[in-house]
PDB file of C-alpha atoms in Angstrom:
ATOM      1  CA  MET A   1      30.403   5.173   0.371  1.00 47.00           C
ATOM      2  CA  SER A   2      27.457   3.806  -1.567  1.00 50.00           C
ATOM      3  CA  LEU A   3      24.536   2.554   0.486  1.00 56.00           C
ATOM      4  CA  ALA A   4      23.046   0.536  -2.365  1.00 53.00           C
ATOM      5  CA  VAL A   5      22.267  -3.092  -1.517  1.00 49.00           C
ATOM      6  CA  PRO A   6      22.235  -5.838  -4.197  1.00 47.00           C
ATOM      7  CA  HIS A   7      18.726  -7.154  -4.714  1.00 43.00           C
ATOM      8  CA  THR A   8      19.745 -10.683  -3.713  1.00 35.00           C
ATOM      9  CA  GLN A   9      20.714  -9.387  -0.271  1.00 46.00           C
ATOM     10  CA  ARG A  10      17.526  -7.473   0.416  1.00 51.00           C
ATOM     11  CA  LEU A  11      15.323  -8.501   3.332  1.00 57.00           C
ATOM     12  CA  GLU A  12      11.931  -8.316   1.664  1.00 55.00           C
ATOM     13  CA  ARG A  13       9.729  -9.047   4.661  1.00 67.00           C
ATOM     14  CA  ARG A  14       7.185  -7.145   6.717  1.00 87.00           C
ATOM     15  CA  ARG A  15       9.046  -7.324  10.038  1.00 94.00           C
ATOM     16  CA  THR A  16      12.786  -7.250   9.581  1.00 95.00           C
ATOM     17  CA  PRO A  17      15.287  -8.641  12.063  1.00 95.00           C
ATOM     18  CA  PHE A  18      17.597  -6.127  13.681  1.00 96.00           C
ATOM     19  CA  LEU A  19      20.030  -4.787  11.099  1.00 96.00           C
ATOM     20  CA  ALA A  20      23.466  -3.551  12.103  1.00 97.00           C
ATOM     21  CA  CYS A  21      23.984   0.081  11.207  1.00 97.00           C
ATOM     22  CA  ARG A  22      26.655  -0.009   8.530  1.00 96.00           C
ATOM     23  CA  ALA A  23      27.989   3.382   9.639  1.00 95.00           C
ATOM     24  CA  ASP A  24      28.481   2.108  13.211  1.00 96.00           C
ATOM     25  CA  PRO A  25      27.670  -1.577  13.889  1.00 97.00           C
ATOM     26  CA  ARG A  26      27.433  -0.954  17.630  1.00 96.00           C
ATOM     27  CA  PHE A  27      23.911   0.245  16.832  1.00 97.00           C
ATOM     28  CA  SER A  28      21.086  -1.528  15.029  1.00 98.00           C
ATOM     29  CA  TYR A  29      17.506  -1.011  13.899  1.00 98.00           C
ATOM     30  CA  CYS A  30      14.466  -2.975  12.817  1.00 97.00           C
ATOM     31  CA  LEU A  31      11.647  -2.030  10.464  1.00 97.00           C
ATOM     32  CA  TYR A  32       8.100  -2.836   9.553  1.00 97.00           C
ATOM     33  CA  VAL A  33       7.405  -2.524   5.840  1.00 94.00           C
ATOM     34  CA  PRO A  34       3.722  -2.668   4.860  1.00 93.00           C
ATOM     35  CA  PRO A  35       3.074  -5.244   2.143  1.00 87.00           C
ATOM     36  CA  ARG A  36       0.820  -2.871   0.218  1.00 77.00           C
ATOM     37  CA  ALA A  37       1.446   0.811  -0.227  1.00 65.00           C
ATOM     38  CA  PRO A  38       1.107   3.460  -2.939  1.00 66.00           C
ATOM     39  CA  ALA A  39       3.811   3.608  -5.566  1.00 70.00           C
ATOM     40  CA  GLY A  40       6.749   5.879  -4.921  1.00 76.00           C
ATOM     41  CA  PRO A  41       8.687   6.625  -1.734  1.00 90.00           C
ATOM     42  CA  ARG A  42       6.691   5.731   1.357  1.00 94.00           C
ATOM     43  CA  PRO A  43       6.437   7.988   4.406  1.00 96.00           C
ATOM     44  CA  LEU A  44       8.634   6.988   7.334  1.00 98.00           C
ATOM     45  CA  LEU A  45       7.932   6.974  11.059  1.00 98.00           C
ATOM     46  CA  VAL A  46      10.901   6.634  13.410  1.00 98.00           C
ATOM     47  CA  VAL A  47      10.041   5.549  16.964  1.00 98.00           C
ATOM     48  CA  VAL A  48      12.714   5.829  19.671  1.00 98.00           C
ATOM     49  CA  HIS A  49      12.724   3.595  22.737  1.00 97.00           C
ATOM     50  CA  GLY A  50      13.153   4.552  26.390  1.00 95.00           C
ATOM     51  CA  ASP A  51      15.554   3.167  28.994  1.00 94.00           C
ATOM     52  CA  ARG A  52      14.239  -0.394  28.676  1.00 95.00           C
ATOM     53  CA  ARG A  53      15.236  -0.556  25.012  1.00 96.00           C
ATOM     54  CA  THR A  54      11.960  -2.125  23.856  1.00 97.00           C
ATOM     55  CA  ALA A  55      12.564  -1.075  20.251  1.00 98.00           C
ATOM     56  CA  GLU A  56      11.088  -4.197  18.635  1.00 98.00           C
ATOM     57  CA  ARG A  57       7.935  -3.998  20.773  1.00 98.00           C
ATOM     58  CA  TYR A  58       7.357  -0.387  19.729  1.00 98.00           C
ATOM     59  CA  ARG A  59       7.806  -1.412  16.088  1.00 98.00           C
ATOM     60  CA  ASP A  60       5.296  -4.235  16.471  1.00 98.00           C
ATOM     61  CA  SER A  61       2.779  -1.977  18.237  1.00 98.00           C
ATOM     62  CA  LEU A  62       2.705   0.320  15.201  1.00 98.00           C
ATOM     63  CA  THR A  63       2.002  -2.199  12.446  1.00 97.00           C
ATOM     64  CA  ASP A  64      -1.723  -1.383  12.217  1.00 97.00           C
ATOM     65  CA  PHE A  65      -0.888   2.317  11.902  1.00 97.00           C
ATOM     66  CA  ALA A  66       1.695   1.508   9.242  1.00 96.00           C
ATOM     67  CA  ASP A  67      -0.714  -0.647   7.242  1.00 94.00           C
ATOM     68  CA  ALA A  68      -3.444   1.989   7.396  1.00 94.00           C
ATOM     69  CA  HIS A  69      -1.167   4.742   6.092  1.00 94.00           C
ATOM     70  CA  GLY A  70       1.310   2.860   3.895  1.00 92.00           C
ATOM     71  CA  CYS A  71       4.014   4.036   6.288  1.00 94.00           C
ATOM     72  CA  VAL A  72       7.314   2.307   7.043  1.00 96.00           C
ATOM     73  CA  VAL A  73       8.269   2.133  10.724  1.00 98.00           C
ATOM     74  CA  LEU A  74      11.921   2.237  11.808  1.00 98.00           C
ATOM     75  CA  ALA A  75      12.905   1.523  15.417  1.00 98.00           C
ATOM     76  CA  PRO A  76      16.537   2.183  16.322  1.00 98.00           C
ATOM     77  CA  LEU A  77      18.295   0.369  19.157  1.00 98.00           C
ATOM     78  CA  PHE A  78      20.791   2.382  21.184  1.00 97.00           C
ATOM     79  CA  PRO A  79      22.155  -0.315  23.523  1.00 96.00           C
ATOM     80  CA  VAL A  80      23.391   0.206  27.048  1.00 96.00           C
ATOM     81  CA  GLY A  81      27.185   0.480  27.182  1.00 91.00           C
ATOM     82  CA  VAL A  82      27.975   2.768  24.249  1.00 92.00           C
ATOM     83  CA  PRO A  83      30.332   4.517  24.311  1.00 89.00           C
ATOM     84  CA  GLU A  84      31.161   3.638  27.931  1.00 88.00           C
ATOM     85  CA  PRO A  85      30.395   0.495  29.955  1.00 90.00           C
ATOM     86  CA  GLU A  86      26.905   0.614  31.511  1.00 88.00           C
ATOM     87  CA  ASP A  87      26.139   3.954  29.839  1.00 90.00           C
ATOM     88  CA  VAL A  88      22.341   4.142  29.892  1.00 91.00           C
ATOM     89  CA  LEU A  89      21.637   7.822  29.340  1.00 92.00           C
ATOM     90  CA  SER A  90      23.874   9.320  26.666  1.00 95.00           C
ATOM     91  CA  TYR A  91      21.649   8.647  23.648  1.00 97.00           C
ATOM     92  CA  LYS A  92      19.012  10.972  25.137  1.00 97.00           C
ATOM     93  CA  ARG A  93      21.459  13.886  24.986  1.00 97.00           C
ATOM     94  CA  LEU A  94      22.492  13.014  21.400  1.00 97.00           C
ATOM     95  CA  ARG A  95      26.221  13.077  22.034  1.00 95.00           C
ATOM     96  CA  ARG A  96      28.824  11.402  24.244  1.00 93.00           C
ATOM     97  CA  ARG A  97      32.502  11.804  23.428  1.00 90.00           C
ATOM     98  CA  ASP A  98      32.825  11.030  19.706  1.00 90.00           C
ATOM     99  CA  VAL A  99      29.424   9.347  19.366  1.00 95.00           C
ATOM    100  CA  ARG A 100      26.729  11.426  17.672  1.00 97.00           C
ATOM    101  CA  PHE A 101      23.488   9.543  18.250  1.00 98.00           C
ATOM    102  CA  ASP A 102      21.543  11.961  16.051  1.00 98.00           C
ATOM    103  CA  LEU A 103      23.826  11.283  13.098  1.00 97.00           C
ATOM    104  CA  VAL A 104      23.663   7.535  13.715  1.00 98.00           C
ATOM    105  CA  LEU A 105      19.884   7.766  13.363  1.00 98.00           C
ATOM    106  CA  LEU A 106      20.184   9.719  10.123  1.00 98.00           C
ATOM    107  CA  ARG A 107      22.493   7.047   8.712  1.00 98.00           C
ATOM    108  CA  MET A 108      19.949   4.378   9.662  1.00 98.00           C
ATOM    109  CA  VAL A 109      17.312   6.298   7.731  1.00 98.00           C
ATOM    110  CA  GLU A 110      19.610   6.538   4.698  1.00 97.00           C
ATOM    111  CA  GLU A 111      20.376   2.820   4.858  1.00 97.00           C
ATOM    112  CA  ALA A 112      16.682   1.949   5.056  1.00 95.00           C
ATOM    113  CA  ALA A 113      16.005   4.112   2.005  1.00 95.00           C
ATOM    114  CA  ALA A 114      18.708   2.202   0.107  1.00 94.00           C
ATOM    115  CA  ARG A 115      16.816  -1.079   0.694  1.00 91.00           C
ATOM    116  CA  TRP A 116      13.180   0.027   0.461  1.00 91.00           C
ATOM    117  CA  PRO A 117      11.271   2.859  -1.255  1.00 90.00           C
ATOM    118  CA  VAL A 118      11.299   5.078   1.822  1.00 93.00           C
ATOM    119  CA  ARG A 119      11.271   8.845   1.903  1.00 93.00           C
ATOM    120  CA  ALA A 120      14.484   9.732   3.737  1.00 94.00           C
ATOM    121  CA  ASP A 121      14.603  13.515   3.412  1.00 96.00           C
ATOM    122  CA  ARG A 122      11.810  14.202   5.930  1.00 96.00           C
ATOM    123  CA  PHE A 123      10.103  11.817   8.329  1.00 98.00           C
ATOM    124  CA  LEU A 124       7.864  11.549  11.371  1.00 98.00           C
ATOM    125  CA  LEU A 125       9.463  11.042  14.791  1.00 98.00           C
ATOM    126  CA  HIS A 126       8.043   9.772  18.064  1.00 98.00           C
ATOM    127  CA  GLY A 127       9.777   8.950  21.314  1.00 98.00           C
ATOM    128  CA  TYR A 128       8.595   8.158  24.811  1.00 97.00           C
ATOM    129  CA  SER A 129      10.300   8.912  28.129  1.00 97.00           C
ATOM    130  CA  GLY A 130      14.028   8.721  27.299  1.00 97.00           C
ATOM    131  CA  GLY A 131      13.031   8.458  23.659  1.00 98.00           C
ATOM    132  CA  GLY A 132      10.933  11.587  24.124  1.00 98.00           C
ATOM    133  CA  GLN A 133      14.036  13.444  25.247  1.00 98.00           C
ATOM    134  CA  PHE A 134      15.859  12.203  22.154  1.00 98.00           C
ATOM    135  CA  ALA A 135      12.983  13.215  19.867  1.00 98.00           C
ATOM    136  CA  LEU A 136      12.727  16.707  21.327  1.00 98.00           C
ATOM    137  CA  ARG A 137      16.447  17.415  21.067  1.00 97.00           C
ATOM    138  CA  PHE A 138      16.686  15.915  17.595  1.00 97.00           C
ATOM    139  CA  SER A 139      13.921  18.285  16.473  1.00 96.00           C
ATOM    140  CA  TYR A 140      15.973  21.244  17.713  1.00 95.00           C
ATOM    141  CA  LEU A 141      19.106  20.225  15.804  1.00 94.00           C
ATOM    142  CA  HIS A 142      17.472  18.876  12.629  1.00 94.00           C
ATOM    143  CA  PRO A 143      14.099  20.603  12.202  1.00 93.00           C
ATOM    144  CA  GLU A 144      14.430  20.475   8.418  1.00 92.00           C
ATOM    145  CA  ARG A 145      14.402  16.648   8.500  1.00 94.00           C
ATOM    146  CA  LEU A 146      11.059  16.322  10.280  1.00 96.00           C
ATOM    147  CA  VAL A 147       7.463  16.439   9.107  1.00 97.00           C
ATOM    148  CA  GLY A 148       6.436  16.459  12.766  1.00 98.00           C
ATOM    149  CA  VAL A 149       7.483  15.114  16.150  1.00 98.00           C
ATOM    150  CA  SER A 150       5.589  13.585  19.056  1.00 98.00           C
ATOM    151  CA  VAL A 151       7.309  13.901  22.438  1.00 98.00           C
ATOM    152  CA  GLY A 152       5.987  11.545  25.100  1.00 98.00           C
ATOM    153  CA  ALA A 153       6.483  12.080  28.850  1.00 98.00           C
ATOM    154  CA  PRO A 154      10.062  13.378  28.975  1.00 97.00           C
ATOM    155  CA  SER A 155      11.614  13.576  32.449  1.00 95.00           C
ATOM    156  CA  SER A 156      14.170  16.112  31.263  1.00 95.00           C
ATOM    157  CA  ILE A 157      13.488  18.892  28.775  1.00 97.00           C
ATOM    158  CA  THR A 158      15.644  21.256  26.745  1.00 96.00           C
ATOM    159  CA  ARG A 159      14.597  24.858  26.333  1.00 96.00           C
ATOM    160  CA  LEU A 160      15.358  27.038  23.330  1.00 93.00           C
ATOM    161  CA  ASP A 161      17.403  29.264  25.619  1.00 93.00           C
ATOM    162  CA  PRO A 162      20.686  30.644  24.218  1.00 91.00           C
ATOM    163  CA  ALA A 163      21.878  31.384  27.772  1.00 94.00           C
ATOM    164  CA  LEU A 164      21.778  27.771  28.984  1.00 95.00           C
ATOM    165  CA  PRO A 165      24.296  25.072  27.967  1.00 95.00           C
ATOM    166  CA  TRP A 166      23.196  21.812  26.405  1.00 96.00           C
ATOM    167  CA  PRO A 167      21.138  19.831  27.321  1.00 96.00           C
ATOM    168  CA  ALA A 168      19.271  22.408  29.438  1.00 96.00           C
ATOM    169  CA  GLY A 169      19.457  24.969  26.611  1.00 95.00           C
ATOM    170  CA  ILE A 170      21.085  25.584  23.228  1.00 93.00           C
ATOM    171  CA  ALA A 171      23.935  27.965  24.105  1.00 92.00           C
ATOM    172  CA  ASP A 172      26.758  25.675  22.930  1.00 93.00           C
ATOM    173  CA  VAL A 173      25.167  23.591  20.158  1.00 93.00           C
ATOM    174  CA  ALA A 174      27.477  25.067  17.509  1.00 91.00           C
ATOM    175  CA  GLU A 175      30.509  23.780  19.421  1.00 93.00           C
ATOM    176  CA  LYS A 176      28.973  20.431  20.378  1.00 94.00           C
ATOM    177  CA  PHE A 177      27.116  19.592  17.190  1.00 95.00           C
ATOM    178  CA  GLY A 178      28.360  21.910  14.449  1.00 91.00           C
ATOM    179  CA  VAL A 179      24.842  23.277  14.014  1.00 82.00           C
ATOM    180  CA  ALA A 180      24.997  26.966  13.222  1.00 70.00           C
ATOM    181  CA  HIS A 181      21.285  27.711  13.331  1.00 67.00           C
ATOM    182  CA  PRO A 182      19.287  25.271  15.433  1.00 72.00           C
ATOM    183  CA  LEU A 183      15.615  25.776  16.081  1.00 77.00           C
ATOM    184  CA  GLY A 184      15.161  28.895  18.180  1.00 65.00           C
ATOM    185  CA  THR A 185      17.991  30.918  16.589  1.00 67.00           C
ATOM    186  CA  PRO A 186      17.969  33.348  13.646  1.00 60.00           C
ATOM    187  CA  LEU A 187      17.961  32.087  10.072  1.00 48.00           C
ATOM    188  CA  PRO A 188      16.247  28.716  10.591  1.00 54.00           C
ATOM    189  CA  LEU A 189      16.500  26.322   7.670  1.00 52.00           C
ATOM    190  CA  ARG A 190      12.707  26.003   7.498  1.00 61.00           C
ATOM    191  CA  PRO A 191       9.731  26.743   9.751  1.00 74.00           C
ATOM    192  CA  PRO A 192       9.732  24.524  12.843  1.00 86.00           C
ATOM    193  CA  PRO A 193       7.948  21.195  12.540  1.00 94.00           C
ATOM    194  CA  PRO A 194       4.744  20.792  14.559  1.00 97.00           C
ATOM    195  CA  VAL A 195       5.385  19.301  17.989  1.00 98.00           C
ATOM    196  CA  HIS A 196       2.952  17.120  19.907  1.00 98.00           C
ATOM    197  CA  VAL A 197       3.578  16.866  23.649  1.00 98.00           C
ATOM    198  CA  THR A 198       1.738  14.031  25.344  1.00 98.00           C
ATOM    199  CA  VAL A 199       1.720  12.551  28.850  1.00 98.00           C
ATOM    200  CA  GLY A 200      -0.500  10.569  31.171  1.00 98.00           C
ATOM    201  CA  ALA A 201      -2.565  12.554  33.660  1.00 98.00           C
ATOM    202  CA  LEU A 202      -1.340  10.219  36.432  1.00 98.00           C
ATOM    203  CA  ASP A 203       2.341  10.417  35.473  1.00 98.00           C
ATOM    204  CA  THR A 204       3.093  12.304  38.674  1.00 97.00           C
ATOM    205  CA  ARG A 205       5.804  10.278  40.389  1.00 95.00           C
ATOM    206  CA  PRO A 206       8.439  12.725  41.701  1.00 95.00           C
ATOM    207  CA  LEU A 207      11.666  12.812  39.706  1.00 94.00           C
ATOM    208  CA  ARG A 208      15.142  12.956  41.174  1.00 89.00           C
ATOM    209  CA  ARG A 209      16.200  15.511  38.553  1.00 83.00           C
ATOM    210  CA  PRO A 210      14.972  18.171  38.571  1.00 82.00           C
ATOM    211  CA  LEU A 211      14.162  17.628  42.228  1.00 83.00           C
ATOM    212  CA  GLY A 212      10.432  17.564  42.912  1.00 87.00           C
ATOM    213  CA  ALA A 213       9.385  17.702  39.261  1.00 95.00           C
ATOM    214  CA  THR A 214       7.089  15.170  37.587  1.00 97.00           C
ATOM    215  CA  ARG A 215       6.775  14.064  33.987  1.00 97.00           C
ATOM    216  CA  LEU A 216       3.336  15.641  33.868  1.00 98.00           C
ATOM    217  CA  GLY A 217       4.794  18.923  35.059  1.00 98.00           C
ATOM    218  CA  GLN A 218       7.676  18.698  32.601  1.00 98.00           C
ATOM    219  CA  ALA A 219       5.306  18.112  29.700  1.00 98.00           C
ATOM    220  CA  LEU A 220       3.149  21.084  30.684  1.00 98.00           C
ATOM    221  CA  ALA A 221       6.239  23.293  31.021  1.00 97.00           C
ATOM    222  CA  LEU A 222       7.621  22.143  27.675  1.00 98.00           C
ATOM    223  CA  HIS A 223       4.375  22.836  25.854  1.00 98.00           C
ATOM    224  CA  GLN A 224       4.136  26.328  27.314  1.00 98.00           C
ATOM    225  CA  HIS A 225       7.778  27.060  26.467  1.00 97.00           C
ATOM    226  CA  LEU A 226       7.390  25.947  22.856  1.00 96.00           C
ATOM    227  CA  LEU A 227       4.337  28.145  22.390  1.00 96.00           C
ATOM    228  CA  GLU A 228       6.241  31.114  23.811  1.00 95.00           C
ATOM    229  CA  GLN A 229       9.011  30.445  21.266  1.00 92.00           C
ATOM    230  CA  GLY A 230       6.586  30.396  18.358  1.00 91.00           C
ATOM    231  CA  VAL A 231       6.781  26.645  17.788  1.00 94.00           C
ATOM    232  CA  PRO A 232       3.464  25.091  16.656  1.00 95.00           C
ATOM    233  CA  ALA A 233       2.901  22.830  19.659  1.00 97.00           C
ATOM    234  CA  THR A 234      -0.096  20.898  20.914  1.00 98.00           C
ATOM    235  CA  LEU A 235      -0.592  19.207  24.279  1.00 98.00           C
ATOM    236  CA  GLU A 236      -2.502  16.014  25.008  1.00 98.00           C
ATOM    237  CA  VAL A 237      -2.863  14.809  28.601  1.00 98.00           C
ATOM    238  CA  VAL A 238      -4.354  11.306  28.598  1.00 98.00           C
ATOM    239  CA  PRO A 239      -6.799  10.710  31.486  1.00 98.00           C
ATOM    240  CA  GLY A 240      -6.246   7.760  33.807  1.00 98.00           C
ATOM    241  CA  LEU A 241      -2.785   6.959  32.478  1.00 98.00           C
ATOM    242  CA  ALA A 242       0.483   6.881  34.432  1.00 98.00           C
ATOM    243  CA  HIS A 243       3.903   6.103  32.863  1.00 97.00           C
ATOM    244  CA  ASN A 244       3.193   3.686  30.019  1.00 97.00           C
ATOM    245  CA  GLY A 245       4.593   4.349  26.576  1.00 97.00           C
ATOM    246  CA  PHE A 246       2.539   1.706  24.783  1.00 98.00           C
ATOM    247  CA  ALA A 247      -0.727   2.975  26.258  1.00 97.00           C
ATOM    248  CA  LEU A 248       0.217   6.452  25.028  1.00 97.00           C
ATOM    249  CA  LEU A 249       0.795   5.354  21.418  1.00 98.00           C
ATOM    250  CA  PRO A 250      -2.824   6.003  20.326  1.00 98.00           C
ATOM    251  CA  ALA A 251      -2.439   9.665  21.290  1.00 98.00           C
ATOM    252  CA  ALA A 252       0.823   9.905  19.345  1.00 98.00           C
ATOM    253  CA  THR A 253      -0.518   8.171  16.256  1.00 98.00           C
ATOM    254  CA  ARG A 254      -3.653  10.321  16.163  1.00 98.00           C
ATOM    255  CA  PHE A 255      -1.405  13.353  15.889  1.00 98.00           C
ATOM    256  CA  LEU A 256       1.031  11.784  13.441  1.00 98.00           C
ATOM    257  CA  SER A 257      -1.774  10.591  11.144  1.00 97.00           C
ATOM    258  CA  THR A 258      -2.828  14.218  10.578  1.00 97.00           C
ATOM    259  CA  LEU A 259       0.572  14.893   8.988  1.00 97.00           C
ATOM    260  CA  LEU A 260       0.417  12.050   6.481  1.00 94.00           C
ATOM    261  CA  PRO A 261      -1.190  12.236   3.034  1.00 84.00           C
ATOM    262  CA  GLY A 262      -4.951  12.079   3.451  1.00 70.00           C
ATOM    263  CA  GLY A 263      -4.680  12.798   7.183  1.00 65.00           C
TER     264      GLY A 263
END
C-alpha cells in the first residue's frame, strides 16, 4: 500500500493535530515540524509518553530543541484500552495478543516521512517512565533503526539475558516478535546504538514490582548491565529531581543533541 499523500491533503503546519495511524487507526500521533531546516530529509526524534498519555505535551516541550537542530518531533499516542478494555500497560512490553506496538510506531514513522521530508530509516528515540520501558525494549528489537536512545526512569527493565523470557529477558523474542538476532545475540544487524539512562536522584519511591526496588535503583542496574553487555551506555542522575518526565527532558536532549549533525 502506498503511503504517498496528495499535496492538497498535506497538513503543512508546525504543530499538527493528532493523525490517525493509517495502518491501525486505534493509534494516533502528532508532530512538530520546524518551519526552517536544511534541505533534504530532516532528522527525526520520537518521544514516547508514560502512563498519563501526555503525548502532545511532550511534543510541545521539545519545540525549541527541534528548531535549534532542524529536527522533526513525532509523539505517538498509545491509548488506554487497546487491545483490551482498560489495558494501560501493554504498549510498554511492545506486544499484546495480535497488537505489535513496535511495528505500529514504525508505520507512524513511515507515514510521517510520506508527508514531510523526514529521515525514516534511522531516528532518535526518547521515552520516560512507561515510555522509557518502551524505548529500551524497542532498542533491543530494532537497534538498526536507531541513531541513539534515551531511557528515562523505567520502573521495569529488560536484560539482554537469553535465559529469561520476555519482558525480563530476551529468551523468546524470536517466537514473540520474529526477531532472529536482537541486540545481545550473535550476528547483530549493526553495532548497538548508544543508550542514555537518566533518572532523578530523588526518584526513590518504592515500587510494587519488583518489590522494594526504586526507579533510581532500576536505572543504576540497567546502566551497569548494558555496560557489561558491551552496549555504549551513559548514566545521568539529575540532582534534586524526583519523578518528573518534563523536568528530565533537558538531560535527554543534551545527550540526543550530540548525535545530530553538528552536535
